[in-house]
Amino acid sequence: MPFSSVGASLGNEPGIPGGERRHQAAHHLDAWLTQLFLAAIDQHSATVSDFALAAAGSYGRMEQSGRSDLDLVLLHKTGSGSSTDLATSLWYPIWDSGVSLDHSVRTPAQARKLAAQDLKVLTGLLDVRLIAGNDELSEQLRSDVHSDWRKASRKLLPELRELVAERRSRSGDLFQLLEPDIKESYGGLRDVGVLRALNATWLVDTSAHEWKGEYEFLLDVRDQLHQRSSSNRLRLQDHADIAVDLGFETGEKLLRAVYLASRSIAFANEQAWAQTERSRSRKDVRHPLDEGIVSSQGEVVLARSLQDRSLAHAETRSQIPSVWELAAAAGTHELPINSSLLNRYQSLDAQQWSASARESFIRLLGSRYGMLTVWESLDQHGIISPWFPEWEHVRSLPQFNPLHEFTVDRHLLECVVQAQQLTRRVTRPDLLLIAAFLHDIGKGREQDHSVLGAEMARSILTRMGFQDHDIHVVELLVRHHLLLADIATKRDTDDPAILTELANTLETRENMDLLLALTIADSRATGPSLRSSWREKLLTDTASRTSALYPGGVPWDREARWQIPLLELGSDSLAFLVQPELDGYRVIIGADDRVGLLARVAGVFALHRLHVRSADILDRDTMAVQVWNVKPLFGELPDQDIVKRDIHRAMSGELDIEARIGKSPEPDNTASTIALRVSDSQAVVEVRARDRRALLYDIAWAISQCHMTITGARISTLGLDAIDVFFIRDAQGNIPSDAELAVVAAAVQDRLTAH
């Protein structure tokens, strides 16, 4: 058979299921390689019974794709002198055909010895399969390798686990990546090989039906990827096409299916590894955890008096702990729940929420990192959705915003974990945990997720039996969970009207404290771009000043807040002071007020590679005081005298910032600018653009060219993008008209897209 026929058999033949197609491809390859093998035998007048051509790896499992390597072993009896020449005659036609080949020539004893020295070789040979020749040679190798693996597994399993951990660290979790590697990422094809290896130890018994369908699906995805390239990475640009090929409506639905499949495989791996740990202990020492709940061999089980009772029997249901009591005990003690026991609970319909179940659910949410493991067990056993039907929609729902490193459901759980660390800051930690659990429950639908989520939260908490006051508070938090961050990072919080509106929206100081904790937890659970001590300082400052507006609060003093020392203008008409601050520096500058001053200072900071996070203007009788919060992009703060000198030179016109900075390499056609009134006393210019060195300077300069004064700025860098907000007034200190704001927006947009 010519290789072109073999290659065609590896394609995506319409109407043929993936598993059947892969088996057909393997049979075609077997036939072709058998011809090559027999031709080589004849060419060198060798004895067929002295040799065996065997497949290993994915080909050994008959799961070959069009671009997978051929993993072949030529086995021979000891003393077969023609083995090297025969191998050369066999390999060259394969290379000439364009197939990537991984090959070796050994006796079964040699292969066995190498496997004993290299764990990767050993696990690869567990799947060895005869293609042609003496089946006794391949069967001898297969039997010996499996026997050696079983005998040495207790010693080798830590090494295998370390290899898995290293690969996971390198390639990430498949079920959380927007562009996962279907083979290498954790929960992918490699981890099914790990499952097979663990099963082959005879220390564990994971049923293939728990992950077989998911594995076949990932193989189908890989096959489609290999139709386009040799890569195993599911790239964003391929989502839509592969979705069509595999019968999904959208790329998002395909990715979600990939996530769900990989989670099942990852969960099966975690279960298998847990079994290997339990196999080391033969003693059944039982410790009581809660009423009717004990630990046994590192798992949570029911007490012996309850083990044989039917969970479905109406008379005994009241005597059996609810699944939430079981989960709370497991999460608190950071132990897994026995899988067979969860299978029994899986068969039950969700019950009405009792006070005990509700309290146990909150205990689970507060059980630190044990909660994540327990939740995944409940989810994989299908127990979550009957109690929370709303959960099914966000389960493994992708988030295509690069700020998010987790799917929606995992983000909610991570937010709970982060909120656990903040419970001592609030008077109602239970409501904080519930709000963290539900704050994004409305995502993935056409409506505003905050508004819809608040409605869903009310329905869920009503079903759970919470009191009306508690329902109202959680609904309020979910509806406004983005509000504090928006105000702290996009509004001039020196404006009392802004803080008064926030205080009125949150109703009480206690609710303000809850929203602050929720916002911090949400930021920490989102991704590295929002995990910032500076950002949390902004949030805390805004919340504390808002809380002062409630009865009994201490009035806020703007001057006291800034704590600006007395500044004196030097001979260069410039005051300059640097103070170390949390995660950066506060730079205080005093100078005669003028249009464009802030732009010039921003330009000098750009020249010295200082990243600006905020800028505020405080008017005094003798000067305009600028308060900047900056952080060096690299290394330490530049020499202060040099920075001050350059600011003075920029103010006098001696330093041509435009010439020193140079033009942006290319216009930013993705930039967007809006300018609007946000209150009767505040107008803002909000810019979203690709972050770059002189972005702040360009925006500030464009605003100054419209004869507008910048009174403050909030600068946020989120990954590769910047969201910069400027608070502006006209030259007379008034709020600009709508027409003037339109001119400013157009000037900034033109500066960014034409610069």
Tab-separated table of N, CA, C and O in Angstrom, residues 583-672:
chain	number	residue	atom	x	y	z
A	583	ASP	N	4.155	50.013	48.090
A	583	ASP	CA	4.358	49.521	46.727
A	583	ASP	C	4.621	50.652	45.736
A	583	ASP	O	4.066	50.694	44.651
A	584	GLY	N	5.466	51.622	46.126
A	584	GLY	CA	5.788	52.693	45.200
A	584	GLY	C	6.214	53.953	45.933
A	584	GLY	O	6.737	53.908	47.051
A	585	TYR	N	5.970	55.086	45.283
A	585	TYR	CA	6.377	56.374	45.846
A	585	TYR	C	5.273	57.405	45.618
A	585	TYR	O	4.539	57.345	44.635
A	586	ARG	N	5.214	58.371	46.542
A	586	ARG	CA	4.356	59.530	46.353
A	586	ARG	C	5.266	60.700	46.005
A	586	ARG	O	6.198	61.015	46.754
A	587	VAL	N	5.015	61.303	44.863
A	587	VAL	CA	5.795	62.448	44.410
A	587	VAL	C	4.899	63.678	44.499
A	587	VAL	O	3.837	63.731	43.869
A	588	ILE	N	5.318	64.677	45.289
A	588	ILE	CA	4.541	65.899	45.478
A	588	ILE	C	5.272	67.031	44.775
A	588	ILE	O	6.463	67.263	45.019
A	589	ILE	N	4.562	67.715	43.902
A	589	ILE	CA	5.156	68.781	43.099
A	589	ILE	C	4.333	70.052	43.288
A	589	ILE	O	3.102	70.031	43.184
A	590	GLY	N	4.999	71.136	43.573
A	590	GLY	CA	4.341	72.429	43.670
A	590	GLY	C	4.885	73.373	42.610
A	590	GLY	O	6.099	73.442	42.396
A	591	ALA	N	3.989	74.069	41.908
A	591	ALA	CA	4.426	74.993	40.855
A	591	ALA	C	3.295	75.963	40.558
A	591	ALA	O	2.151	75.775	40.997
A	592	ASP	N	3.622	77.022	39.831
A	592	ASP	CA	2.577	77.925	39.367
A	592	ASP	C	1.652	77.163	38.432
A	592	ASP	O	2.109	76.451	37.532
A	593	ASP	N	0.344	77.321	38.649
A	593	ASP	CA	-0.613	76.581	37.826
A	593	ASP	C	-0.583	77.086	36.393
A	593	ASP	O	-0.456	78.290	36.144
A	594	ARG	N	-0.698	76.181	35.460
A	594	ARG	CA	-0.749	76.539	34.040
A	594	ARG	C	-1.337	75.355	33.271
A	594	ARG	O	-1.229	74.198	33.698
A	595	VAL	N	-1.956	75.636	32.138
A	595	VAL	CA	-2.491	74.583	31.290
A	595	VAL	C	-1.337	73.762	30.718
A	595	VAL	O	-0.345	74.316	30.244
A	596	GLY	N	-1.454	72.466	30.793
A	596	GLY	CA	-0.425	71.590	30.238
A	596	GLY	C	0.639	71.181	31.229
A	596	GLY	O	1.561	70.423	30.884
A	597	LEU	N	0.542	71.675	32.486
A	597	LEU	CA	1.557	71.325	33.477
A	597	LEU	C	1.567	69.822	33.747
A	597	LEU	O	2.625	69.184	33.792
A	598	LEU	N	0.388	69.256	33.941
A	598	LEU	CA	0.322	67.820	34.232
A	598	LEU	C	0.876	67.003	33.069
A	598	LEU	O	1.564	65.998	33.275
A	599	ALA	N	0.602	67.430	31.836
A	599	ALA	CA	1.110	66.703	30.668
A	599	ALA	C	2.634	66.714	30.651
A	599	ALA	O	3.280	65.695	30.349
A	600	ARG	N	3.231	67.862	30.993
A	600	ARG	CA	4.692	67.955	30.971
A	600	ARG	C	5.314	67.043	32.036
A	600	ARG	O	6.309	66.364	31.791
A	601	VAL	N	4.705	67.040	33.223
A	601	VAL	CA	5.230	66.173	34.278
A	601	VAL	C	5.073	64.702	33.877
A	601	VAL	O	5.983	63.888	34.070
A	602	ALA	N	3.929	64.363	33.291
A	602	ALA	CA	3.714	62.987	32.834
A	602	ALA	C	4.750	62.594	31.792
A	602	ALA	O	5.238	61.454	31.770
A	603	GLY	N	5.118	63.543	30.931
A	603	GLY	CA	6.131	63.266	29.926
A	603	GLY	C	7.488	62.992	30.548
A	603	GLY	O	8.224	62.089	30.125
A	604	VAL	N	7.852	63.764	31.573
A	604	VAL	CA	9.129	63.531	32.262
A	604	VAL	C	9.120	62.161	32.940
A	604	VAL	O	10.112	61.415	32.881
A	605	PHE	N	8.014	61.819	33.579
A	605	PHE	CA	7.933	60.497	34.212
A	605	PHE	C	8.081	59.385	33.172
A	605	PHE	O	8.709	58.352	33.425
A	606	ALA	N	7.500	59.587	31.984
A	606	ALA	CA	7.632	58.588	30.926
A	606	ALA	C	9.088	58.446	30.497
A	606	ALA	O	9.581	57.337	30.269
A	607	LEU	N	9.801	59.585	30.393
A	607	LEU	CA	11.214	59.542	30.014
A	607	LEU	C	12.035	58.748	31.024
A	607	LEU	O	12.981	58.050	30.661
A	608	HIS	N	11.662	58.855	32.297
A	608	HIS	CA	12.409	58.166	33.355
A	608	HIS	C	11.787	56.810	33.706
A	608	HIS	O	12.154	56.214	34.719
A	609	ARG	N	10.885	56.338	32.867
A	609	ARG	CA	10.265	55.016	33.015
A	609	ARG	C	9.638	54.829	34.398
A	609	ARG	O	9.858	53.836	35.087
A	610	LEU	N	8.846	55.822	34.789
A	610	LEU	CA	8.069	55.744	36.014
A	610	LEU	C	6.613	55.486	35.650
A	610	LEU	O	6.005	56.263	34.908
A	611	HIS	N	6.083	54.383	36.147
A	611	HIS	CA	4.683	54.047	35.872
A	611	HIS	C	3.778	54.823	36.823
A	611	HIS	O	3.932	54.762	38.044
A	612	VAL	N	2.845	55.592	36.261
A	612	VAL	CA	1.934	56.429	37.047
A	612	VAL	C	0.654	55.656	37.331
A	612	VAL	O	0.070	55.038	36.441
A	613	ARG	N	0.230	55.707	38.608
A	613	ARG	CA	-1.019	55.042	38.965
A	613	ARG	C	-2.120	56.016	39.343
A	613	ARG	O	-3.294	55.676	39.244
A	614	SER	N	-1.750	57.207	39.770
A	614	SER	CA	-2.769	58.235	40.010
A	614	SER	C	-2.103	59.596	40.033
A	614	SER	O	-0.895	59.717	40.257
A	615	ALA	N	-2.917	60.591	39.783
A	615	ALA	CA	-2.447	61.973	39.860
A	615	ALA	C	-3.604	62.833	40.343
A	615	ALA	O	-4.739	62.666	39.881
A	616	ASP	N	-3.333	63.710	41.287
A	616	ASP	CA	-4.372	64.585	41.815
A	616	ASP	C	-3.815	65.998	41.956
A	616	ASP	O	-2.612	66.190	42.183
A	617	ILE	N	-4.712	66.964	41.832
A	617	ILE	CA	-4.339	68.372	41.920
A	617	ILE	C	-5.006	68.979	43.150
A	617	ILE	O	-6.217	68.827	43.355
A	618	LEU	N	-4.225	69.649	43.960
A	618	LEU	CA	-4.738	70.315	45.151
A	618	LEU	C	-4.378	71.798	45.045
A	618	LEU	O	-3.205	72.162	45.014
A	619	ASP	N	-5.389	72.659	44.938
A	619	ASP	CA	-5.140	74.094	44.773
A	619	ASP	C	-4.829	74.743	46.116
A	619	ASP	O	-5.547	74.553	47.098
A	620	ARG	N	-3.743	75.506	46.135
A	620	ARG	CA	-3.409	76.336	47.287
A	620	ARG	C	-3.260	77.782	46.808
A	620	ARG	O	-3.088	78.031	45.612
A	621	ASP	N	-3.279	78.688	47.748
A	621	ASP	CA	-3.224	80.105	47.367
A	621	ASP	C	-1.963	80.439	46.598
A	621	ASP	O	-1.978	81.247	45.658
A	622	THR	N	-0.858	79.825	46.978
A	622	THR	CA	0.428	80.207	46.397
A	622	THR	C	0.872	79.345	45.232
A	622	THR	O	1.785	79.734	44.488
A	623	MET	N	0.247	78.196	45.072
A	623	MET	CA	0.706	77.285	44.019
A	623	MET	C	-0.325	76.190	43.770
A	623	MET	O	-1.257	75.999	44.551
A	624	ALA	N	-0.134	75.467	42.663
A	624	ALA	CA	-0.893	74.250	42.391
A	624	ALA	C	-0.040	73.070	42.845
A	624	ALA	O	1.141	72.987	42.508
A	625	VAL	N	-0.626	72.204	43.643
A	625	VAL	CA	0.102	71.050	44.169
A	625	VAL	C	-0.373	69.794	43.449
A	625	VAL	O	-1.576	69.500	43.424
A	626	GLN	N	0.568	69.103	42.842
A	626	GLN	CA	0.274	67.823	42.202
A	626	GLN	C	0.754	66.698	43.116
A	626	GLN	O	1.877	66.729	43.619
A	627	VAL	N	-0.115	65.702	43.303
A	627	VAL	CA	0.243	64.530	44.105
A	627	VAL	C	0.196	63.309	43.186
A	627	VAL	O	-0.873	62.923	42.710
A	628	TRP	N	1.348	62.746	42.943
A	628	TRP	CA	1.475	61.600	42.027
A	628	TRP	C	1.828	60.340	42.825
A	628	TRP	O	2.598	60.407	43.787
A	629	ASN	N	1.279	59.230	42.383
A	629	ASN	CA	1.711	57.930	42.905
A	629	ASN	C	2.341	57.167	41.754
A	629	ASN	O	1.695	56.905	40.731
A	630	VAL	N	3.630	56.866	41.913
A	630	VAL	CA	4.381	56.267	40.814
A	630	VAL	C	5.134	55.040	41.308
A	630	VAL	O	5.354	54.855	42.508
A	631	LYS	N	5.535	54.217	40.336
A	631	LYS	CA	6.342	53.030	40.626
A	631	LYS	C	7.310	52.824	39.474
A	631	LYS	O	6.897	52.830	38.308
A	632	PRO	N	8.613	52.677	39.755
A	632	PRO	CA	9.567	52.442	38.669
A	632	PRO	C	9.230	51.158	37.913
A	632	PRO	O	8.901	50.132	38.528
A	633	LEU	N	9.283	51.230	36.587
A	633	LEU	CA	9.051	50.026	35.801
A	633	LEU	C	10.164	49.019	36.015
A	633	LEU	O	9.937	47.809	36.005
A	634	PHE	N	11.388	49.511	36.200
A	634	PHE	CA	12.539	48.637	36.406
A	634	PHE	C	13.402	49.230	37.514
A	634	PHE	O	13.644	50.444	37.552
A	635	GLY	N	13.884	48.397	38.396
A	635	GLY	CA	14.863	48.820	39.374
A	635	GLY	C	14.341	49.830	40.379
A	635	GLY	O	13.175	49.821	40.767
A	636	GLU	N	15.239	50.736	40.778
A	636	GLU	CA	14.934	51.714	41.815
A	636	GLU	C	14.503	53.046	41.196
A	636	GLU	O	14.604	53.267	39.991
A	637	LEU	N	14.044	53.950	42.080
A	637	LEU	CA	13.648	55.288	41.649
A	637	LEU	C	14.874	56.029	41.100
A	637	LEU	O	15.946	55.990	41.700
A	638	PRO	N	14.735	56.709	39.952
A	638	PRO	CA	15.874	57.468	39.410
A	638	PRO	C	16.313	58.567	40.376
A	638	PRO	O	15.597	58.931	41.315
A	639	ASP	N	17.482	59.110	40.123
A	639	ASP	CA	18.005	60.193	40.950
A	639	ASP	C	16.994	61.340	40.995
A	639	ASP	O	16.577	61.876	39.967
A	640	GLN	N	16.573	61.705	42.205
A	640	GLN	CA	15.509	62.699	42.366
A	640	GLN	C	15.907	64.066	41.808
A	640	GLN	O	15.067	64.782	41.247
A	641	ASP	N	17.166	64.447	41.971
A	641	ASP	CA	17.612	65.746	41.467
A	641	ASP	C	17.499	65.817	39.948
A	641	ASP	O	17.141	66.864	39.384
A	642	ILE	N	17.775	64.684	39.293
A	642	ILE	CA	17.686	64.664	37.825
A	642	ILE	C	16.231	64.779	37.381
A	642	ILE	O	15.904	65.509	36.439
A	643	VAL	N	15.336	64.058	38.084
A	643	VAL	CA	13.911	64.128	37.739
A	643	VAL	C	13.396	65.549	37.942
A	643	VAL	O	12.689	66.112	37.093
A	644	LYS	N	13.757	66.149	39.068
A	644	LYS	CA	13.314	67.519	39.340
A	644	LYS	C	13.847	68.480	38.276
A	644	LYS	O	13.114	69.357	37.788
A	645	ARG	N	15.118	68.337	37.917
A	645	ARG	CA	15.710	69.206	36.892
A	645	ARG	C	14.964	69.087	35.573
A	645	ARG	O	14.670	70.095	34.911
A	646	ASP	N	14.612	67.835	35.190
A	646	ASP	CA	13.915	67.644	33.918
A	646	ASP	C	12.508	68.226	33.956
A	646	ASP	O	12.000	68.718	32.932
A	647	ILE	N	11.840	68.175	35.120
A	647	ILE	CA	10.515	68.792	35.228
A	647	ILE	C	10.633	70.305	35.039
A	647	ILE	O	9.831	70.932	34.325
A	648	HIS	N	11.649	70.913	35.663
A	648	HIS	CA	11.845	72.360	35.501
A	648	HIS	C	12.150	72.695	34.054
A	648	HIS	O	11.618	73.680	33.496
A	649	ARG	N	12.977	71.890	33.400
A	649	ARG	CA	13.308	72.141	31.997
A	649	ARG	C	12.075	71.978	31.109
A	649	ARG	O	11.904	72.714	30.126
A	650	ALA	N	11.205	71.013	31.446
A	650	ALA	CA	9.978	70.825	30.661
A	650	ALA	C	9.042	72.008	30.844
A	650	ALA	O	8.388	72.475	29.897
A	651	MET	N	8.944	72.536	32.071
A	651	MET	CA	8.084	73.694	32.339
A	651	MET	C	8.568	74.935	31.585
A	651	MET	O	7.759	75.730	31.088
A	652	SER	N	9.884	75.104	31.484
A	652	SER	CA	10.435	76.301	30.828
A	652	SER	C	10.489	76.164	29.316
A	652	SER	O	10.743	77.141	28.602
A	653	GLY	N	10.261	74.938	28.804
A	653	GLY	CA	10.329	74.715	27.371
A	653	GLY	C	11.697	74.301	26.892
A	653	GLY	O	11.900	74.023	25.700
A	654	GLU	N	12.675	74.241	27.800
A	654	GLU	CA	14.030	73.838	27.414
A	654	GLU	C	14.084	72.366	27.010
A	654	GLU	O	14.840	71.979	26.117
A	655	LEU	N	13.262	71.527	27.673
A	655	LEU	CA	13.228	70.094	27.370
A	655	LEU	C	12.084	69.808	26.415
A	655	LEU	O	10.909	70.031	26.753
A	656	ASP	N	12.404	69.349	25.213
A	656	ASP	CA	11.389	69.005	24.215
A	656	ASP	C	10.959	67.559	24.441
A	656	ASP	O	11.590	66.618	23.955
A	657	ILE	N	9.910	67.387	25.223
A	657	ILE	CA	9.458	66.036	25.571
A	657	ILE	C	9.039	65.265	24.332
A	657	ILE	O	9.342	64.078	24.171
A	658	GLU	N	8.340	65.936	23.446
A	658	GLU	CA	7.847	65.279	22.227
A	658	GLU	C	9.004	64.664	21.451
A	658	GLU	O	8.936	63.526	20.994
A	659	ALA	N	10.084	65.422	21.306
A	659	ALA	CA	11.228	64.917	20.542
A	659	ALA	C	11.921	63.785	21.278
A	659	ALA	O	12.378	62.819	20.664
A	660	ARG	N	12.012	63.906	22.613
A	660	ARG	CA	12.712	62.884	23.386
A	660	ARG	C	11.948	61.569	23.415
A	660	ARG	O	12.533	60.489	23.339
A	661	ILE	N	10.654	61.658	23.536
A	661	ILE	CA	9.851	60.431	23.607
A	661	ILE	C	9.754	59.768	22.245
A	661	ILE	O	9.842	58.548	22.105
A	662	GLY	N	9.593	60.550	21.208
A	662	GLY	CA	9.416	59.988	19.877
A	662	GLY	C	7.989	59.538	19.663
A	662	GLY	O	7.184	59.426	20.587
A	663	LYS	N	7.682	59.261	18.426
A	663	LYS	CA	6.321	58.855	18.075
A	663	LYS	C	6.092	57.384	18.402
A	663	LYS	O	7.013	56.583	18.410
A	664	SER	N	4.830	57.080	18.658
A	664	SER	CA	4.455	55.683	18.861
A	664	SER	C	4.735	54.906	17.585
A	664	SER	O	4.574	55.431	16.477
A	665	PRO	N	5.185	53.654	17.679
A	665	PRO	CA	5.516	52.884	16.478
A	665	PRO	C	4.394	52.842	15.450
A	665	PRO	O	4.640	52.856	14.250
A	666	GLU	N	3.159	52.814	15.930
A	666	GLU	CA	2.029	52.784	14.994
A	666	GLU	C	0.779	53.284	15.705
A	666	GLU	O	0.682	53.218	16.939
A	667	PRO	N	-0.185	53.824	14.984
A	667	PRO	CA	-1.417	54.307	15.617
A	667	PRO	C	-2.150	53.163	16.313
A	667	PRO	O	-2.073	52.002	15.886
A	668	ASP	N	-2.843	53.495	17.366
A	668	ASP	CA	-3.624	52.499	18.099
A	668	ASP	C	-5.077	52.588	17.641
A	668	ASP	O	-5.867	53.368	18.181
A	669	ASN	N	-5.415	51.804	16.646
A	669	ASN	CA	-6.781	51.837	16.110
A	669	ASN	C	-7.787	51.177	17.042
A	669	ASN	O	-8.993	51.224	16.797
A	670	THR	N	-7.290	50.523	18.106
A	670	THR	CA	-8.202	49.898	19.075
A	670	THR	C	-8.594	50.856	20.191
A	670	THR	O	-9.452	50.534	21.012
A	671	ALA	N	-7.951	52.026	20.240
A	671	ALA	CA	-8.218	52.966	21.331
A	671	ALA	C	-9.648	53.493	21.260
A	671	ALA	O	-10.215	53.663	20.174
A	672	SER	N	-10.230	53.738	22.430
A	672	SER	CA	-11.563	54.341	22.487
A	672	SER	C	-11.571	55.407	23.575
A	672	SER	O	-10.973	55.233	24.638
